[in-house]
CSV table of C-alpha atoms and ligand atoms in Angstrom, one decimal:
chain,number,residue,atom,x,y,z
F,27,THR,CA,32.3,-2.8,21.2
F,28,SER,CA,30.5,-3.9,18.1
F,29,SER,CA,27.3,-4.9,20.0
F,30,ASN,CA,26.8,-1.8,21.6
F,31,LYS,CA,27.2,-0.2,18.3
F,32,VAL,CA,24.5,-2.4,16.8
F,33,GLY,CA,21.9,-1.6,19.6
F,34,ASP,CA,22.6,2.1,19.3
F,35,GLN,CA,22.1,1.9,15.6
F,36,VAL,CA,18.9,0.1,15.9
F,37,HIS,CA,17.6,2.0,19.1
F,38,TYR,CA,17.6,-1.1,20.8
F,39,GLU,CA,14.7,-2.1,18.9
F,40,ILE,CA,13.4,-5.7,17.3
F,41,THR,CA,11.0,-5.0,14.8
F,42,GLY,CA,8.2,-7.5,15.2
F,43,ILE,CA,4.7,-8.5,13.5
F,44,ASP,CA,1.3,-9.0,15.1
F,45,PRO,CA,1.1,-9.8,18.9
F,46,GLY,CA,-0.8,-12.7,18.3
F,47,ALA,CA,2.2,-14.6,16.5
F,48,GLY,CA,3.8,-17.4,18.2
F,49,LEU,CA,7.2,-15.7,16.6
F,50,MET,CA,6.5,-12.8,19.2
F,51,LYS,CA,6.2,-14.9,22.2
F,52,ALA,CA,9.5,-16.7,21.0
F,53,THR,CA,11.4,-13.4,20.6
F,54,GLU,CA,10.2,-12.6,24.1
F,55,LYS,CA,11.5,-15.6,25.3
F,56,ALA,CA,15.0,-15.0,23.6
F,57,MET,CA,15.1,-11.5,25.1
F,58,ARG,CA,14.8,-13.3,28.4
F,59,ASP,CA,17.2,-16.2,27.7
F,60,TYR,CA,19.9,-13.4,26.4
F,61,GLY,CA,19.3,-10.9,28.8
F,62,LEU,CA,18.4,-8.5,26.2
F,63,LYS,CA,17.0,-6.0,29.3
F,64,ASP,CA,17.5,-2.7,27.4
F,65,TRP,CA,15.7,-4.2,24.1
F,66,THR,CA,12.2,-3.3,23.2
F,67,LEU,CA,10.2,-5.8,20.6
F,68,LYS,CA,7.9,-3.4,18.4
F,69,GLU,CA,4.5,-4.9,17.7
F,70,GLY,CA,2.9,-4.2,14.3
F,71,SER,CA,2.2,-6.6,11.3
F,72,SER,CA,4.1,-8.7,8.8
F,73,ALA,CA,3.1,-6.0,6.3
F,74,ALA,CA,4.5,-3.4,8.5
F,75,MET,CA,7.5,-5.6,9.3
F,76,THR,CA,8.5,-6.3,5.6
F,77,ALA,CA,7.9,-2.5,4.7
F,78,GLU,CA,10.6,-1.4,7.3
F,79,LEU,CA,12.8,-4.0,6.2
F,80,LYS,CA,12.5,-2.8,2.7
F,81,LYS,CA,13.4,0.6,3.7
F,82,ALA,CA,16.3,-0.2,5.7
F,83,TYR,CA,17.6,-2.6,3.2
F,84,ASP,CA,17.3,-0.1,0.4
F,85,GLN,CA,19.6,2.5,2.4
F,86,LYS,CA,21.8,-0.2,3.7
F,87,GLU,CA,20.8,0.6,7.2
F,88,PRO,CA,20.7,-1.6,10.1
F,89,ILE,CA,17.6,-3.5,11.2
F,90,ILE,CA,16.7,-6.4,13.2
F,91,VAL,CA,13.4,-8.1,12.5
F,92,THR,CA,11.4,-11.1,13.6
F,93,GLY,CA,11.7,-13.6,10.5
F,94,TRP,CA,10.6,-17.1,9.3
F,95,THR,CA,10.8,-19.5,6.5
F,96,PRO,CA,9.1,-20.2,4.1
F,97,HIS,CA,9.2,-16.4,3.5
F,98,TRP,CA,10.0,-14.2,0.4
F,99,MET,CA,12.2,-11.9,2.3
F,100,PHE,CA,15.1,-14.4,2.1
F,101,THR,CA,14.9,-14.7,-1.6
F,102,LYS,CA,14.2,-11.0,-2.3
F,103,TYR,CA,17.1,-9.9,0.0
F,104,LYS,CA,20.3,-11.2,1.3
F,105,LEU,CA,19.4,-12.2,4.9
F,106,LYS,CA,20.6,-14.0,7.7
F,107,TYR,CA,19.3,-15.5,11.0
F,108,LEU,CA,21.2,-14.7,14.0
F,109,GLU,CA,22.7,-17.6,15.6
F,110,ASP,CA,20.5,-19.0,18.4
F,111,PRO,CA,22.8,-21.0,20.7
F,112,LYS,CA,20.4,-21.1,23.6
F,113,GLY,CA,17.8,-22.5,21.4
F,114,SER,CA,15.0,-19.9,22.4
F,115,PHE,CA,13.2,-20.1,18.8
F,116,GLY,CA,13.2,-23.9,19.1
F,117,LYS,CA,14.0,-26.6,16.3
F,118,ASP,CA,12.5,-27.1,12.6
F,119,GLU,CA,9.0,-27.4,12.8
F,120,SER,CA,5.9,-28.5,10.6
F,121,ILE,CA,2.8,-26.5,9.4
F,122,HIS,CA,-0.4,-28.6,10.4
F,123,THR,CA,-3.9,-28.5,9.1
F,124,MET,CA,-6.7,-28.6,11.5
F,125,VAL,CA,-10.6,-28.8,11.4
F,126,ARG,CA,-13.3,-28.8,13.6
F,127,LYS,CA,-15.0,-31.8,15.1
F,128,GLY,CA,-17.6,-33.4,12.9
F,129,LEU,CA,-16.4,-31.8,9.5
F,130,LYS,CA,-15.3,-35.4,8.3
F,131,GLU,CA,-18.8,-36.8,8.7
F,132,GLU,CA,-20.6,-33.6,7.5
F,133,ASN,CA,-18.3,-32.7,4.4
F,134,PRO,CA,-16.3,-36.0,3.6
F,135,GLY,CA,-15.1,-34.5,0.3
F,136,ALA,CA,-13.4,-31.4,1.8
F,137,PHE,CA,-12.5,-33.1,4.7
F,138,LYS,CA,-10.2,-35.3,2.4
F,139,ILE,CA,-9.0,-32.6,0.5
F,140,LEU,CA,-7.7,-30.8,3.4
F,141,ASP,CA,-6.4,-34.1,4.7
F,142,GLN,CA,-4.3,-34.9,1.6
F,143,PHE,CA,-2.9,-31.0,1.5
F,144,TYR,CA,0.8,-31.3,1.7
F,145,TRP,CA,3.4,-29.2,-0.2
F,146,LYS,CA,7.1,-28.2,0.1
F,147,PRO,CA,8.5,-24.8,1.1
F,148,SER,CA,9.7,-24.3,-2.4
F,149,ASP,CA,5.9,-24.4,-3.5
F,150,MET,CA,4.7,-22.0,-1.0
F,151,GLU,CA,7.6,-20.0,-1.8
F,152,LYS,CA,6.6,-19.6,-5.4
F,153,VAL,CA,3.0,-18.2,-4.3
F,154,MET,CA,4.5,-16.1,-1.7
F,155,SER,CA,6.9,-14.4,-4.3
F,156,ASP,CA,4.3,-13.9,-6.9
F,157,VAL,CA,2.0,-12.0,-4.5
F,158,GLN,CA,5.1,-10.0,-3.3
F,159,GLU,CA,5.4,-9.0,-6.8
F,160,GLY,CA,2.1,-7.5,-6.8
F,161,THR,CA,-0.2,-10.5,-8.0
F,162,LYS,CA,-3.5,-10.8,-6.0
F,163,PRO,CA,-3.4,-14.0,-3.8
F,164,GLU,CA,-6.2,-15.5,-5.3
F,165,GLU,CA,-4.7,-15.2,-8.8
F,166,ALA,CA,-1.0,-16.3,-7.5
F,167,ALA,CA,-3.0,-19.6,-5.9
F,168,LYS,CA,-4.6,-20.1,-9.2
F,169,LYS,CA,-1.5,-20.1,-11.2
F,170,TRP,CA,0.3,-22.5,-8.9
F,171,VAL,CA,-2.6,-24.6,-9.0
F,172,GLU,CA,-2.5,-24.5,-12.9
F,173,ASN,CA,1.1,-25.1,-12.9
F,174,ASN,CA,1.2,-28.1,-10.5
F,175,ASP,CA,-1.4,-30.5,-11.4
F,176,ASP,CA,0.6,-33.4,-10.4
F,177,ILE,CA,0.8,-32.2,-6.9
F,178,VAL,CA,-2.8,-30.9,-6.9
F,179,ALA,CA,-3.8,-34.6,-8.4
F,180,LYS,CA,-2.9,-36.1,-5.2
F,181,TRP,CA,-4.4,-33.9,-3.0
F,182,THR,CA,-8.0,-34.6,-5.1
F,183,LYS,CA,-7.3,-38.2,-5.5
F,184,ASP,CA,-10.4,-40.2,-4.6
F,185,VAL,CA,-12.3,-37.2,-3.7
F,186,PRO,CA,-15.7,-36.8,-4.9
F,187,LYS,CA,-16.7,-33.6,-6.8
F,188,GLY,CA,-18.4,-31.3,-4.4
F,189,ASN,CA,-22.0,-30.0,-4.9
F,190,GLY,CA,-21.7,-26.6,-3.4
F,191,GLU,CA,-21.1,-27.8,0.0
F,192,LYS,CA,-20.1,-24.8,2.3
F,193,ILE,CA,-16.4,-24.9,3.5
F,194,SER,CA,-14.7,-22.1,5.6
F,195,LEU,CA,-11.0,-21.5,6.0
F,196,VAL,CA,-9.6,-18.9,8.6
F,197,TYR,CA,-6.1,-17.6,8.5
F,198,VAL,CA,-3.9,-14.8,9.7
F,199,ALA,CA,-2.3,-12.3,7.3
F,200,TRP,CA,1.0,-13.9,7.6
F,201,GLU,CA,2.6,-14.2,4.0
F,202,SER,CA,3.1,-17.8,4.4
F,203,GLU,CA,-0.5,-18.5,5.4
F,204,ILE,CA,-2.1,-16.1,2.8
F,205,ALA,CA,-0.3,-18.4,0.3
F,206,SER,CA,-1.3,-21.8,1.7
F,207,THR,CA,-5.1,-20.7,2.7
F,208,ASN,CA,-5.5,-19.2,-1.1
F,209,VAL,CA,-4.1,-22.4,-2.6
F,210,VAL,CA,-6.0,-24.9,-0.5
F,211,GLY,CA,-9.3,-22.6,-1.2
F,212,THR,CA,-8.6,-22.8,-4.9
F,213,VAL,CA,-8.4,-26.5,-5.0
F,214,LEU,CA,-12.0,-26.6,-2.9
F,215,LYS,CA,-13.5,-24.3,-5.0
F,216,GLN,CA,-12.5,-26.2,-8.4
F,217,GLN,CA,-13.6,-29.5,-6.9
F,218,GLY,CA,-16.9,-27.8,-6.6
F,219,TYR,CA,-17.1,-26.7,-2.9
F,220,ASP,CA,-18.6,-23.3,-1.8
F,221,VAL,CA,-15.4,-21.7,0.1
F,222,THR,CA,-15.0,-18.7,2.1
F,223,LEU,CA,-12.0,-17.6,3.4
F,224,LYS,CA,-11.8,-15.4,6.5
F,225,GLN,CA,-8.7,-13.4,7.6
F,226,VAL,CA,-8.7,-13.1,11.4
F,227,GLU,CA,-6.0,-12.7,14.2
F,228,ALA,CA,-4.4,-15.9,15.7
F,229,GLY,CA,-6.3,-16.2,18.7
F,230,PRO,CA,-9.6,-16.1,16.9
F,231,MET,CA,-8.2,-18.5,14.1
F,232,PHE,CA,-7.7,-21.3,16.6
F,233,ALA,CA,-10.8,-20.6,18.7
F,234,GLY,CA,-13.1,-20.4,15.4
F,235,VAL,CA,-12.2,-23.9,14.6
F,236,ALA,CA,-12.2,-25.1,18.1
F,237,ASP,CA,-15.7,-23.6,18.6
F,238,GLY,CA,-17.1,-24.7,15.0
F,239,SER,CA,-17.6,-21.1,13.7
F,240,ALA,CA,-14.8,-22.1,11.1
F,241,ASP,CA,-14.2,-25.4,9.5
F,242,ALA,CA,-10.5,-25.4,9.0
F,243,LEU,CA,-7.0,-23.9,9.2
F,244,VAL,CA,-3.8,-24.9,7.5
F,245,ALA,CA,-1.7,-22.5,9.6
F,246,ALA,CA,-0.7,-24.3,12.6
F,247,TRP,CA,3.1,-24.3,13.3
F,248,LEU,CA,4.1,-27.1,15.8
F,249,PRO,CA,5.5,-28.1,18.1
F,250,THR,CA,6.4,-25.2,19.4
F,251,THR,CA,5.1,-21.8,18.1
F,252,HIS,CA,1.5,-22.5,18.3
F,253,SER,CA,2.0,-24.8,21.4
F,254,ASP,CA,0.1,-22.1,23.6
F,255,TYR,CA,-3.0,-22.0,21.5
F,256,ILE,CA,-2.8,-25.8,20.6
F,257,ASN,CA,-2.9,-26.6,24.6
F,258,GLU,CA,-5.9,-24.4,25.0
F,259,TYR,CA,-8.0,-26.0,22.5
F,260,LYS,CA,-6.4,-29.4,21.8
F,261,ASN,CA,-9.4,-31.3,22.6
F,262,LYS,CA,-11.4,-29.4,20.4
F,263,LEU,CA,-9.5,-29.3,17.5
F,264,VAL,CA,-8.8,-32.4,14.7
F,265,ASP,CA,-5.1,-32.4,13.8
F,266,LEU,CA,-4.6,-33.7,10.4
F,267,GLY,CA,-0.8,-33.6,10.6
F,268,PRO,CA,1.5,-31.5,8.5
F,269,ASN,CA,0.9,-30.0,5.0
F,270,LEU,CA,4.5,-28.7,5.2
F,271,ASP,CA,7.7,-29.8,6.8
F,272,GLY,CA,11.0,-27.7,7.3
F,273,THR,CA,9.9,-24.1,8.9
F,274,LYS,CA,12.2,-21.9,10.7
F,275,LEU,CA,12.0,-18.9,13.0
F,276,GLY,CA,14.8,-16.3,14.2
F,277,LEU,CA,16.0,-12.8,14.7
F,278,THR,CA,16.9,-11.9,11.3
F,279,VAL,CA,19.5,-9.2,9.9
F,280,PRO,CA,20.5,-8.3,6.5
F,281,GLU,CA,23.7,-9.9,5.9
F,282,TYR,CA,25.8,-6.3,5.6
F,283,MET,CA,25.4,-6.2,9.3
F,284,ASP,CA,28.4,-7.1,11.2
F,285,ILE,CA,26.6,-9.5,13.6
F,286,ASP,CA,26.3,-13.2,13.6
F,287,SER,CA,24.6,-14.1,17.2
F,288,ILE,CA,21.9,-12.9,19.3
F,289,GLU,CA,24.3,-13.1,22.0
F,290,ASP,CA,26.2,-10.4,20.4
F,291,LEU,CA,22.9,-8.0,21.1
F,292,LYS,CA,23.7,-8.1,24.9
F,293,THR,CA,25.1,-4.7,26.1
V,21,PBE,N1,4.4,-16.9,11.3
V,21,PBE,C1,4.4,-17.4,10.4
V,21,PBE,C2,3.5,-17.3,12.7
V,21,PBE,C3,3.1,-18.5,12.3
V,21,PBE,C4,3.2,-18.4,10.6
V,21,PBE,C5,5.7,-17.4,12.0
V,21,PBE,C6,4.8,-15.5,11.6
V,21,PBE,C7,3.6,-17.3,14.1
V,21,PBE,O1,4.6,-16.6,14.5
V,21,PBE,O2,2.8,-17.5,14.8
């Protein structure tokens, strides 16, 4: 059958990302839900995954990756999510901003910017695409901020200028989070705050804000993707609500592959 063909072609391998990603847990759940016993999920990183995707795509070879939206890969390549009739990957989600306890009192200006930060998937995609094309994240963020002063004005509304107060943001090297964290960091800097961005793994990102060693993160995917982390730290994190609505996760393949559903992967 064509399904066995797909498995053989990709060596029964799904190309994943960093092991701490919620997307990896969701994929493991999907593999259980759909009985994909012969399959393996390969760990790596977002950067390694997109490099493998590019390699396969350029050769029109089959590949199955763990994908998400917003991501530049859907604008750069013709891709499709495999249908997920069992709902293993959950529904549409929002990305939330979370800060440490006490930040509101100790740094009300930075807190307010973080609280008012909200943008659309198309905004985030613009920054991601620039970075993908080789612009440094900080430069891409500055450019977006320059071109979107109307949106940024809403984030800085009624916020007093900072006076070099320190504010630290933690993030994971997911393309979407590189974009959002650099944009918020740029705005905080321009408002007079002393900003530090620190790249970490997913677990330490949540743990860092929970234990107060970092001030904030803008990278919590809820209600499903990061539910384990949130459950672990929920009493120690202050949830400022969504900064972006309308995300999606799932197994992703090039459109040229003759397969439509995760169910087609079963042998
Ligand atoms: N992601 C991007 C992350 C959240 C942001 C979907 C790769 C994850 O799976 O945890």
